[in-house]
Each structure stands twice: as C-alpha cells, then as structure tokens.
Amino acid sequence: MASGSLAGQRNRFARWRGLAPVGVLVLLCVVITVISPNFLSFSNLVRLLSGAAIPLVLVMGATFVILMGSIDLSVEGVVALAAVITSMLVLNDFTSADLGLLAVPVAVVAGGCIGFVNGFVHVRLKIPSFMATLGFGFAGVGVATAILGGFTVRIADRGFRELALGRFLDVPFSVWLAGMAVLVAWVIQERTRLGRWVYAIGTDEVTAKHAGVPVERTRILVFTLAGLFYGLGGALAAAQLGQGHALMGTGRLFTTITAVVVGGTALSGGVGSVLNSVIGVGIVIVLTNGMVLMGIPPYVQQGVQGLMIIVAVALALDRSRLVVVK
Amino acid sequence: MSAPASLEVLGATKSFPGVLALDDVSLAIRRREVVGLIGENGAGKSTLLKVLNGIYQLDQGEVRVAGKPVQIRHPRDAFDHGIAMVFQEQSVFSTLSVAENIFLAREAEFLRGGLIDRRRLNEAARAELAKVHLDVDPRRRCAGLTFAERQMVEIAKALSLDTRIEGDITILLDEPTSMLEQREVDLLFEIVADLKDRASIVFISHRLDEVLEVADRVYVMRDGKVVHEVASRDATIPELHRHMVGRALHHEYYREARQAPGDGAAVLEVEGLTGRHGFRDVSFTLHAGEVLGIAGVVGSGREALARCLAGLEPPAAGTVRIDGRKVALASPSEAVARGIGFIPSERKTEGLVAGLSVAENMTLAALGRFTARGLIRVAEETKAAKSWIERLSIKTPSPATPVGSLSGGNQQKVVLAKWRIAGSRVVILDHPTRGIDVGAKEDVYTLVRDMTDEGLAVILLGDTLEEVIGLSSRILVMRDGRIEAELEAPPGGKPGQVDLIARMV
Amino acid sequence: MATPLLSRARVQNALPVMALVVLTVIVGTIEPTFLAPANLLVVTADTMTLFLMASGVTFVIMLGCIDLSIQAVASMTSCIVAAMLAQYGFVAVPVAVLAGALSGLLSGYVYVVLRIPSFIATLAVSGVMTTVAYIASDTRSVPIPAEARDAWLFWATGRSLGVPHEIVVGLVVLVVLGGVLALTPFGRYVRAIGSQEQAVHASGIAVGRVKILAFALSGTMAGIAGVVMGARLGSGSPTLANEFLLPAIACVIVGGTAITGGVGSIWKTFIGALTIAVVRIGMTFLGVSVFAQQIVFGLILVAAVALTMDRSKVAVVK
C-alpha cells in the first residue's frame, strides 16, 4: 500500500534525523579537540560537566512543556526567585535564617508554585502559554527584586555551597544532582501516565481529549513540574555563585530553549525526549566551552545560540503538519 | 426482540445555531447485530456518533445501554458503557507505541507503585492484537504502521473493552473502508464477521454495496431524521438511495430551463493534469457558459483537483491553459490573476474573513482596483459593494456589517460577489450549498445560472449527486483519482443517479 | 444575535479609554500635581518611546503573531547611533533605523520562509541582535556627546513652543501608521490575515510578503524607538531597552488589540501606552520600586490578554 511505504520512508527519515544531534555533538567535540587539544583534559571535562549541571536541570522541565507543543518563557523569573529565596533561607548577610540544605526543597516548591500559576492561568483562562509564562516570568523577576530592593544577598553557609563546590569521585555534587534530575525526568517520561499523556497531547490534543486523556489536568501538572525543576535550578545557581539577586536568571531562557530545540525536540510537540535535551545541553555547553577555548568573546554566544535555534527548528520542523504558523 | 437492545437511542434531538442536526432520532442496536447507518453528508450521522461518544450532549432524548438510560458526558463515559468508536479520521498517535495507543488514558490497571508496568502493558496489548489478527510488535511506534494496520489498532482498542467492562460492547465504525484497498476491506469484513461473537457493530459508510454486504439491518438518515429502516436481505441499492435523497427530481428546482448548451469558446483546457496527491492524468475542456459537474466519492480526487485548479495545491505534471495561454497554478495569486475564482467547501476558513466587513470581503481579491496613490478609496469600494448586495439580493444591514454575522446563504453570496468583482471567468464551486438552508440553496442555483448567462464558466463539485445532475450541462465522474466517464447532461436528457453511482464505486 | 455581539464590541472599544480616564483621575486624586499641564506634557513625552516600540509591534500582533525581539533591536540601534553619531553626524540615524528594519526583515524571513513560530523566531533573532549590540558598543555603555545630540537629534529631544519633540514624533507616528493600518491595502491585508489567513491566501494575496513587511515595520519602529531612547538618555547600551518588552506588548494588548489577531488599531495602542504610563507613575507615587513594577505589568498583561482574546478562533490553546 502506498501510504505504508511512505510511512516507512518517513520513519527511516525520522530515525536518521533523531540521530543527527548526537552526530553534531560528536563532530563538535572532534573539531574543538583538533583546534584546542586542551578540550579533552580532565579538568576541562569537569568544567564542562559542572557548567552543564544547571542547564540540565532547567532543560528537564522545559522539555515536557515543549513536548506538549507549548512553551515556557518563565525560566529566568523562576530561577531568579528560587535563587533569591534560597539565598535568604541559608546562612546569609541579609536575613537571620539558617535552614541549610532545607532551603533547597523550599526553593523547589516555590518554583513549582509559579509553574502551577503558569499552567493554571494558561489552561483556565485559555491564554497562550508563551503569553502567560512571559507575564509571570517577568512577575517572578519583579517579586525577586521587590524582596531585595536591588540588594545582593551573600551566602555565608559553607555547607550549602558544598552542593556546587563539593565533589564526589572528583565530580561536583551539582553534577550528580543534575544526573538524578535527568533520571527522574526520564522515568516520568517513560514510565508514568503523565509522560505518555504529554506525548499524546503534543501529537494531537483534540484526539487525546476524545480518547479520554485529562488534557487540562495534565497541562497544569506539566507546567508545575517544569516549575519544580526550575526551582531546583535556582537553588543550584545560588550554591554555585554563593549569592542571590534578582538578575540571576539572565540568559537562562536562551540556553534552555536552545538546548531543547537543538537536541531535536520539536516545537510543534509530540516529538523528542528528555534524552534529546541532554544531548542538546551537551551541544550548547561544548560549543560555549569551545568558543572560550578559542578566545571568542562571550557576548557572541547569545547570537550564536540564536542562530542555532533558527537552524535547528528549521531542520526539525515537520511542515506537513502545519497549516497556519503564527 | 425480548432481550433489551445493547444500545438504544430514543427521541434524540440536537440543534446547532441555525441547524437542527438531529430531529427526534430513535434507533436500536440489538445484541450481536451489525447495523448499517447511511445518509448523505449533513444527514446527521456524524452528529449522532459524536453524541454516542460523549463529544456532544443531546438537547432532548436519551441513550440507553442494555435497557438502562445512561449519561455520556465525556468519551470516558462512552468507554465505561461499552461504546467504542473507530474514527474516520484516525485517532492513533504516531508518537506512541501500539500498546500505549490501545490503552491510552486507561493505563491505571498497569500501574505498579505509580509506574507503568511495561511488560504487562505489552502482554495485554498482544492479546488484543490477536483478536484482530494483527501481527505487529506492541512495542513498535505507530508511526511506521500502514493505514490499514492503524485501523486494526483502533479496532483492537475498541475490542479491549470486552474484558474490561460488564455487559455488551458496541463498536461504531465510522467510514472504515474509505481509505482502504479491496484486499484490506475484505480483511476488515472478515474481522467484523468475527466480532459478531462478542460485540454489536454500527457500520457507517457511503458505499451502499458494502453496507448491504456486512450489515444485518440498515437505517437511513436524512435531514437529521431516521427515514427508513430495513433488513439487509430485503433492501436494494436504488431503494436505499431513493430514501437517502428523499425527493423526486423536479426540473424547476435546478432552473434547468436556463441551462446553457455549453458550446461557447473554450476557456479552460486541462491536459494530463496530475496532482502531488489525489488525482492523475485528468484532461477536460471547459467552455464559456457551461456548468461542468464533477461527481465522485470521498477520495475520488475531485476535491484535490478543485484545489489544484484554484492554485492551492500546485500540480506535479500536466498543462492547464486559460484562453489558450498556459498557467502554472503555482499559487492562488496566479490563479486569481488569471481569472479563476474558488468557492471552497470550508467557507469559514477559506472563503470568508470573518473579521472584515461585507464590503471588505467583496473587494479582497481585487483591492488594487480600489486603490489610488496607495490609499484605499473607501467610497468607491462601498459603492461597488452596494451594487453587488443589490444584484445578488444579499440580506445585510449595510456593507460595513461584519460578514460573520450574516446567515450561511448570504455569506456564500458574499464569496461569490468577491469573485465577480475580481472579474473571474472560471468559478469553481466546491460544495456551494453545504450547510445552508433550502431557500438559500435555490438562490445559489439561480446565481449559478446568472453567471453562465453572463458567459462565465462554472466547475461544480455538488453537495449531492442530485445537485450535480440538476445543474450541470456535462458531468465528469471521477474514481480513484482518474476520470472514469464523461456524460452529457442536457435538459430533459439527464443521466440518472444510478448511472453515476455505478461509475463512482 | 447580532446586537449583543455589537454591544460587546462597543464595550471592548470603550473600555480602554474609560480605564485611562479613571486611572488618570485616581492618580490625580492621590497626587494633584500629576494633573498640572506641564506635568502631563512630561508624562506624555516620557511615554512616547514606549509608544514607538508598541506601534510597530501592533502590526505583528494584529497578524496574530508576536515580536519578542523589539527590546534587543531598540538596544542595538541605540548602540549604533551612539557609536556613530559623533563621527558621522546625522547619517547615524538612518543607519540605525535601517539596522532595525533589517532585523525585522530577518525575523519576518525566519518566520515566514522557514515557517518557525514567530515567538521563537523573534526570540532567536533577539539573541543575534544582542550580540550585534555588544559588538557595536564594544560591550560598554556608549555616551552620546551633548553637542552631537543637539546637532543631530534635536528632532527627538528638543522642544518647540514648549512641546517636547517626543510628543511630536509620537503624534506623527500615530497619524502615519494609523493611516497605513486603516487606509492602505497593506493595513487591510494585515487585519484580514489576522482574522482568517487561509481565506486571504485563497483570495490570491501574497500573504507571506505582507507578514514579512509587518515584521520589518516592527523592527523599524523598534529601531526608531532605540534612537530616541538613546538620545533622551544621552547614551546607547546593549541592555538599554531591556525592561521595555513587557510594557510595550502590554500597551498593545491593554489598548484592546487582541493577541489572536485581526482586531486592533494604532490609536488603541496609543491609549494603551498612556494607560501603562499612568499606571507606572501611579505606582511610583505609591512607592513601588521600578523593578517590582514588572510584577504589575506581568499581571496586567495576562489579564488584558484574557479579556481581549477571541477564543472562538483557536480550537486548541497551546
């Protein structure tokens, strides 16, 4: 049957396309190693990993949202707020709190709350997700600023900072933590109903609804889940920098979306996986690191990432599915 | 008849703004019975299905399962009551595995400690697949399956109900054969015969021969009502068709007296036109003053042909000439510029811009003519709109009224006016009377005759066969993407519907 | 059926103006000096850069799309004009505006030709423009010498007959762009595409070209806004307009232009800009910090989107 061979062809193409990000990552590593052999040194690899930790955590949340065909632009706001909350709850020079590591779950929950608000407003008021998350993302930065009034909190808690600075098997704790976040996200994606429903919604929301998938509840839950991951990312950022201020999320949105998209998860939803996003983070981090090794100024990175988004989305887009793009 | 019917609909009534979609419909599906449900487009079949699947709620009437009234508010409820639908537009998710598709939204039984037990899920799916004799790995992604295989996955999903609920199950098959090849249709029929041991089946199709082959009993719907019920062994195709159409032809209805002979100059010459999908090697010539009807079932390629001629789907091969000059049909802009106007079946998405006024819609395709020094001459635009409102007797408070607030028939006239203002010489009508009421239909027929009187050429994809026969001076019958026959249809010498159907299927 | 629809439309039309009047009265009651003519002039002048950005993005939003690159574009052109003005004189201004237009063209191209959703296309382009800004400014804040400003940017920052030139520029833009939207085929097509793109395409209109042009217009206006902003502040910097994206989009939506497209006008955006300005000043009087005002703008934006969007047009809200 004609449609059968066509489907088969498309399937082969999809499989080939699915492997492309891995190829890009490998190629990138090879090229950078040739130009700058330092790239493969142990200390540089550890630097790469610790640079990847926070993006990995953030990307785990964003992937689910994008798999649903939605978008979350609130990353920077949530990260900033979570980082500020964390910095104010551990031993610091701004408040008298000293919760130590307990501040981490508080920050995670705070992130989850913003995520919930994102999802709730998006679903109940039927506002496009990019608009709702844009609004609440800015609101998040605003809250963080309102709390501190422009002040920067310095973290004095050595134990807490061990999260980022301490090492296990020569690898920073934050990397282990990010690895656990990936594992959790992967299990959610593969082994829970939420994970399966995310794919169904991203593929065809109306049909998913007709099949009995609780679409609205799933959507809210996914935005909440994303918020939880961002919250963790914010706490890690506080640990890494040893401070908390309202602009700590700056640039995170870009890296996150670039990583998801470059990893091969389609913005139209339904196609991709958290593992794709791990590869995506790899590409972004390796490229950044390579550019530093090659002496390219850091401010060029945003431009390069912008171009990467365009190229990756243009290559991955399944145009046959789109009638009207807005 | 003593046992209660497995599924019963009593006095079902459902209306949408301007349309009574279901009008006091009652029918019953007995245990282990295959029931055929037939009717033309808009007869109410799909509305009924959506009611049974919980997508629409009835205004009046009730649904009974095994004699007990039930509420179906959600597709989930339908499942719980043993009603499963196999959709015409397939609802298999290409991104999920076969097993995940079969048990989508019903994964609860496979949860262990909050996680899905994949081994058990796949085993259960394998059991369901065996019921439909489909030999695919349940772990496989559906993206790689053929259309027929996906259909079987859907049926397996429906069948998975029988061990999971108490009582009987009813499976609704909505146009299941429309995209299948004969071999696959035969397989489907075997499976339906198999299924009779465990389920009641409602088989919806426009292919009457298939319905008679597979069903025990047939219901005919028309205009939202059940108009006929007959046991298959007592039914004949012409009789069923007569019930579907409902009235005898009368010539006045289609203004046959005004039918032009269609011997004007050749306006549109199509040669070996082949689409990227849907139709192959189509050739015909269209003359000024002629109505050329194209008949064919869904999937015959006539819709794709119409869209291609409108420039919406560029052709893969062949040549098209307008007034002897070649036209590539690469875009609607080109088709419009060369004098082709397209009145689409999807009026609200492709015909009208709801947010613009009546006048703005009318001038949309020829705005350049109402522009001087970069600015739109609004006064002139309004004047033109007023004159066409009068000519086509469009009922609208003013030219500035948003077009969305007009009735369907008047909206259709606005689309028509757009092409008249743009100076189109070939007008393609794709289901021009779909979803508008009877009086407005007659208006549209008059307007078609007006156009041909003025020397325009019309291509008509009628909503019903009757309409195609009544309006056209010549009829092309399409089947499987090719022109199967070309019939003359002079007034008084019109071909019969049965003649056409025989060539369509 | 037609009547309630009409009245709903009427209410939606009148609401933004009413909101502006009520807010002005409230702020005037709290702080009577606010209503002094001189102060109102200053407030309006302050609002105009925001309006310039918002006026261009109105076209994009009316298409049913979004342009998230305007802040980066405005920052970039402020850098370009600041870096070039002293040396090249007035030429710096058209060059900066042209850079904005090119950026918009790039967004439009990426969106239309590569078929990438506009929010992601413009987000990506904003990254590229930020990098351009850093390169143009050599990563610093670039001062505009006072004498160069007075010589070449007087049209933007001067005063005539006591009226700040920002207001004049704003009014010219209001009239010109208002005319473009209401009276030209391009404006008609923008409105039509936002309302029902497929029908416009089927009517033989080159939809893609109209869209690209709308994005180019948005980039151009963001570019002009960046120049005026730089002139007012006396410097250009790669982060100059960073706080302006949200308020600019809020101006458009608060004015009554729906995020779903097809409905809107430049006049509405003008009203929206004044409303946002009054809210901002009201908050300042109440002692809300400038940064924390983002919370309020975020909430206003979400609320305005919820009020204005036409849900019947989108089957699935993503």
Coordinates of C-alpha atoms in Angstrom, one line a residue, chain B residues 312 332-333 336 348-356 360 363-365 367-368 371 374-376 378 381 405 418-419, chain C residues 1-2 5-6 179 182-186 188-189 191-193 195-206 262:
Chain B
L312 CA -3.9 26.0 -3.6
P332 CA -3.6 31.3 -5.6
S333 CA -2.3 34.7 -6.6
V336 CA -6.8 34.6 -9.3
K348 CA -15.5 29.9 7.2
T349 CA -11.8 29.2 6.9
E350 CA -11.0 29.6 3.2
G351 CA -14.0 31.6 1.9
L352 CA -14.5 34.4 4.2
V353 CA -12.6 36.7 6.5
A354 CA -15.0 36.8 9.4
G355 CA -13.3 39.9 11.0
L356 CA -13.8 42.0 7.9
E360 CA -14.1 44.5 2.6
T363 CA -13.1 43.6 -2.6
L364 CA -10.4 41.5 -1.0
A365 CA -9.3 39.8 -4.2
L367 CA -8.2 45.6 -3.8
G368 CA -5.7 47.1 -6.2
T371 CA -6.6 51.9 -4.5
G374 CA -1.5 53.9 -2.1
L375 CA -4.8 54.6 -0.3
I376 CA -8.0 52.6 -0.5
V378 CA -13.4 53.7 0.6
E381 CA -15.4 50.4 -2.5
S405 CA -23.0 38.0 11.4
K418 CA -15.8 38.6 -4.3
W419 CA -15.0 36.6 -7.5
Chain C
M1 CA -27.9 37.5 17.7
A2 CA -26.1 40.5 16.1
L5 CA -22.2 40.9 19.6
L6 CA -22.2 44.5 18.6
G179 CA -3.3 55.7 8.2
A182 CA -6.7 51.9 8.3
L183 CA -6.4 53.2 4.7
T184 CA -3.9 51.1 2.7
P185 CA -4.2 47.7 1.2
F186 CA -1.2 46.6 3.3
R188 CA -6.3 45.9 5.3
Y189 CA -4.3 42.7 4.5
R191 CA -6.1 42.8 9.5
A192 CA -7.5 40.2 7.2
I193 CA -4.6 37.8 7.7
S195 CA -8.7 37.3 11.1
Q196 CA -8.6 34.4 8.7
E197 CA -5.3 33.7 7.0
Q198 CA -6.4 30.9 4.8
A199 CA -9.2 32.9 3.2
V200 CA -6.8 35.7 2.4
H201 CA -4.3 33.2 0.8
A202 CA -7.1 31.7 -1.2
S203 CA -8.1 35.2 -2.4
G204 CA -4.8 35.4 -4.2
I205 CA -2.9 37.7 -1.8
A206 CA 0.8 37.2 -1.2
G262 CA -7.5 40.6 13.3

